[in-house]
């Protein structure tokens, strides 16, 4: 009885939702508005809106300096940046990628008729397991695309070693890892090239945007041509290319946000620590921690829910949170190998991806960023703690709700 009345405080069982407005994962961080508005005014005054304008060049210079790489090529988004980098590297045939990533990583290959070969991950870091990578190599393999998921870096040394020994191109999808480091060196300088995303949901955004960074002069030259239709001069095209350019307003947003980068990281870190203190010792929860000796952007707060111990599943906890207006996300569910066209091409891929299959059913991302403060985090943690304290009972009541909402079979 006592348990029932406690559980009734949850919105899913009739209580008041904890928040009036939805709390999103990845609500954009926005730097100083006046600086941004001033830059937009400059752009309009100059009438130089795109095509390698001064703000794009300044942003490229700032990023290259921050990362410590020779070249940064800003682009319209990370998906196009991945496609161009993959093409410029001459990848073809088969390329090894994790399935546990945003679908753009796989699509950037398949878009140009390269077969993504899905490889399992290290359950501790959620990034490519080098031993599995080695096992997936065939005579058709030309490259590896590692993903530094959540800003957790791949085992870069092991992947670079495999690429060197087996003559493969190595590219990193570093969409989540801007301003993170690996063994004290900034992400961006590893493999042949790395790709950042500055999408609105990323901790530094350019509205939409991305960049390729590399220390390879020839590769950088090729990528610059490819992202601008292959133009070398006004009327001269030397290469097959596409349109991957970043525009000036995006670059203005990027420059403005870079100026607040340390504040954004401080907010993310404060939220992460508060979540960690409240949730990491709960039974059935594994809280993804970051190596405190490395640089990290802390832009993702990631939980794994073990149903057997917690008494309720990740999906059930998500239902509880959504009813409270906490829009926690099942990133990256159900895994690339379970969506089209990959599901039809490789119906048995899951047999080789046991860790991926396990994780896609357990992982949840919680809201963070500058739009969320200590009060919101406290309230979200209270809901998670309450739901988990009564895990089996919450599970049972959710089942009853579901049964009540399932229409009875129509007989004849
Ligand atoms: C791991 C990963 N790769 C690639 C992308 C694609 O980035 P964009 O939206 O800038 O094209 C994303 C975007 O969320 C991502 O999470």
CSV table of N, CA and C and ligand atoms in Angstrom, one decimal, residues 77-80 82 101-102 104-105 147 149 173 175-176 197-199 201-202 208-210 300 332, ligand 1:
chain,number,residue,atom,x,y,z
A,77,UNK,N,28.1,20.0,-42.9
A,77,UNK,CA,27.8,19.1,-41.8
A,77,UNK,C,28.8,17.9,-41.7
A,78,UNK,N,28.7,17.1,-40.7
A,78,UNK,CA,29.7,16.1,-40.6
A,78,UNK,C,29.4,14.9,-41.5
A,79,UNK,N,28.2,14.7,-41.9
A,79,UNK,CA,27.9,13.6,-42.8
A,79,UNK,C,28.5,13.8,-44.1
A,80,UNK,N,28.4,15.0,-44.7
A,80,UNK,CA,29.1,15.3,-46.0
A,80,UNK,C,30.6,15.3,-45.7
A,82,UNK,N,32.2,13.4,-43.7
A,82,UNK,CA,32.6,12.0,-43.7
A,82,UNK,C,32.7,11.4,-45.1
A,101,UNK,N,26.6,3.3,-33.4
A,101,UNK,CA,26.9,4.7,-33.7
A,101,UNK,C,25.7,5.3,-34.4
A,102,UNK,N,25.7,6.6,-34.6
A,102,UNK,CA,24.7,7.2,-35.3
A,102,UNK,C,24.7,6.7,-36.8
A,104,UNK,N,24.6,7.9,-39.6
A,104,UNK,CA,25.4,8.7,-40.6
A,104,UNK,C,26.8,8.0,-40.9
A,105,UNK,N,27.4,7.4,-39.8
A,105,UNK,CA,28.7,6.8,-40.0
A,105,UNK,C,28.6,5.7,-41.1
A,147,UNK,N,34.8,5.3,-34.2
A,147,UNK,CA,33.9,6.4,-33.7
A,147,UNK,C,34.3,6.6,-32.2
A,149,UNK,N,32.8,7.5,-29.5
A,149,UNK,CA,31.4,7.7,-29.1
A,149,UNK,C,31.4,8.3,-27.7
A,173,UNK,N,35.5,9.1,-36.9
A,173,UNK,CA,34.3,9.9,-36.8
A,173,UNK,C,34.3,10.5,-35.4
A,175,UNK,N,32.6,13.0,-34.2
A,175,UNK,CA,31.5,13.9,-34.1
A,175,UNK,C,31.2,14.3,-32.6
A,176,UNK,N,31.5,13.3,-31.7
A,176,UNK,CA,31.2,13.6,-30.3
A,176,UNK,C,32.5,14.1,-29.5
A,197,UNK,N,31.5,17.0,-35.8
A,197,UNK,CA,30.2,17.6,-36.1
A,197,UNK,C,30.0,18.8,-35.2
A,198,UNK,N,29.4,19.8,-35.9
A,198,UNK,CA,29.0,21.0,-35.1
A,198,UNK,C,27.5,21.2,-35.3
A,199,UNK,N,26.8,20.1,-35.4
A,199,UNK,CA,25.3,20.1,-35.4
A,199,UNK,C,24.7,20.8,-34.2
A,201,UNK,N,22.9,20.0,-31.9
A,201,UNK,CA,22.9,19.2,-30.7
A,201,UNK,C,24.2,19.0,-30.1
A,202,UNK,N,25.3,19.3,-30.8
A,202,UNK,CA,26.7,19.1,-30.3
A,202,UNK,C,27.1,20.2,-29.4
A,208,UNK,N,24.2,24.1,-38.3
A,208,UNK,CA,24.6,22.8,-38.9
A,208,UNK,C,26.0,23.0,-39.2
A,209,UNK,N,26.8,22.0,-39.2
A,209,UNK,CA,28.2,22.1,-39.6
A,209,UNK,C,29.1,21.0,-39.2
A,210,UNK,N,30.3,21.0,-39.8
A,210,UNK,CA,31.2,19.9,-39.5
A,210,UNK,C,32.6,20.3,-40.0
A,300,UNK,N,27.8,14.1,-23.0
A,300,UNK,CA,26.8,13.0,-22.9
A,300,UNK,C,26.8,12.5,-21.5
A,332,UNK,N,22.4,4.5,-29.2
A,332,UNK,CA,21.9,4.6,-30.6
A,332,UNK,C,21.2,3.3,-30.9
B,1,LIG,C1,28.6,9.7,-34.3
B,1,LIG,C2,28.0,10.7,-35.3
B,1,LIG,N1,28.5,10.7,-36.5
B,1,LIG,C3,28.1,11.5,-37.5
B,1,LIG,C4,27.0,12.4,-37.2
B,1,LIG,C5,26.5,13.3,-38.3
B,1,LIG,O1,26.7,14.6,-38.0
B,1,LIG,P1,25.9,15.8,-38.7
B,1,LIG,O2,24.5,15.9,-38.2
B,1,LIG,O3,26.7,17.0,-38.5
B,1,LIG,O4,25.9,15.4,-40.2
B,1,LIG,C6,26.5,12.4,-35.9
B,1,LIG,C7,25.4,13.4,-35.6
B,1,LIG,O5,24.7,13.4,-34.7
B,1,LIG,C8,27.0,11.5,-34.9
B,1,LIG,O6,26.4,11.5,-33.7
